[in-house]
Amino acid sequence: MYSKYIKRVIDFTLSLIAILILCPVLLFLAVLIKLDSKGPILFKQKRVGKDKNYFYILKFRTMRTDTPKDVPTHMLEKPEVFITRIGKFLRKTSLDELPQIINILKGEMSIIGPRPALWNQYDLIEERDKYGANNVYPGLTGWAQINGRDELPIDIKAKFDGEYVEKMSFLFDAKLFFKTIFSVLRSEGVKEGSSDQFSSIR
């Protein structure tokens, strides 16, 4: 009952309230992005949604327009070269993720769930298949993000995503929601550098 109906009602209600309350903040950030560098305000990227259906995730643009597309940040040789000045702040504070409220309103994402993989992250998608983690709506934040975020190897990240599917409930989602707030405030697990063992999908 919760995963099929109640969760969606909560997602829609909270995201609608959030976008109304945060509207001034969103507009302010949009202006800063436009003044800081050339290019669009929003960044769209093809991601894997529920049942492995594709959708386009929305973020505030934090990188230059000449950044290689569909490449996880950690795989860029010098990611700091491509990140804009305002982008550094947005990524560190996770404010770049705010436009995903629109994805939640559209029913493409949930507030809590596995972070949506890039369409070409075949290794992560395959690992998640083992745990049924591709069969739920991807989230703005999730169990794996609480337990390491960008620092987790793919197999461990997929296991945490699988644990979320097993434990999914209102109380567990509420727990992850508040833990995410504290994690973001401490900027835990954010990594922009290059390393083969990491799988950043930010």
mmCIF file of C-alpha atoms in Angstrom, residues 19 21-36 41 60-61 86 89-90 93 95 98-99:
data_model
loop_
_atom_site.group_PDB
_atom_site.id
_atom_site.type_symbol
_atom_site.label_atom_id
_atom_site.label_comp_id
_atom_site.label_asym_id
_atom_site.label_seq_id
_atom_site.Cartn_x
_atom_site.Cartn_y
_atom_site.Cartn_z
ATOM 1 C CA ILE A 19 8.549 24.383 -5.157
ATOM 2 C CA ILE A 21 8.203 27.877 -0.868
ATOM 3 C CA LEU A 22 11.558 27.722 -2.673
ATOM 4 C CA CYS A 23 10.459 29.679 -5.739
ATOM 5 C CA PRO A 24 12.397 32.846 -4.709
ATOM 6 C CA VAL A 25 15.524 30.765 -4.029
ATOM 7 C CA LEU A 26 15.232 28.981 -7.371
ATOM 8 C CA LEU A 27 14.885 32.273 -9.225
ATOM 9 C CA PHE A 28 17.858 33.770 -7.363
ATOM 10 C CA LEU A 29 20.079 30.787 -8.186
ATOM 11 C CA ALA A 30 18.945 30.897 -11.810
ATOM 12 C CA VAL A 31 20.075 34.517 -12.074
ATOM 13 C CA LEU A 32 23.463 33.717 -10.493
ATOM 14 C CA ILE A 33 24.038 30.850 -12.937
ATOM 15 C CA LYS A 34 23.171 33.042 -15.914
ATOM 16 C CA LEU A 35 25.482 35.828 -14.750
ATOM 17 C CA ASP A 36 28.343 33.464 -13.920
ATOM 18 C CA ILE A 41 20.275 27.567 -16.515
ATOM 19 C CA PHE A 60 21.022 23.517 -12.186
ATOM 20 C CA ARG A 61 23.949 23.734 -14.589
ATOM 21 C CA ILE A 86 28.771 29.223 -8.757
ATOM 22 C CA PHE A 89 28.970 26.186 -4.376
ATOM 23 C CA LEU A 90 25.878 24.523 -5.827
ATOM 24 C CA THR A 93 25.614 22.308 -0.960
ATOM 25 C CA LEU A 95 21.495 22.962 -4.351
ATOM 26 C CA LEU A 98 16.685 21.301 -6.501
ATOM 27 C CA PRO A 99 15.189 21.278 -10.045
#
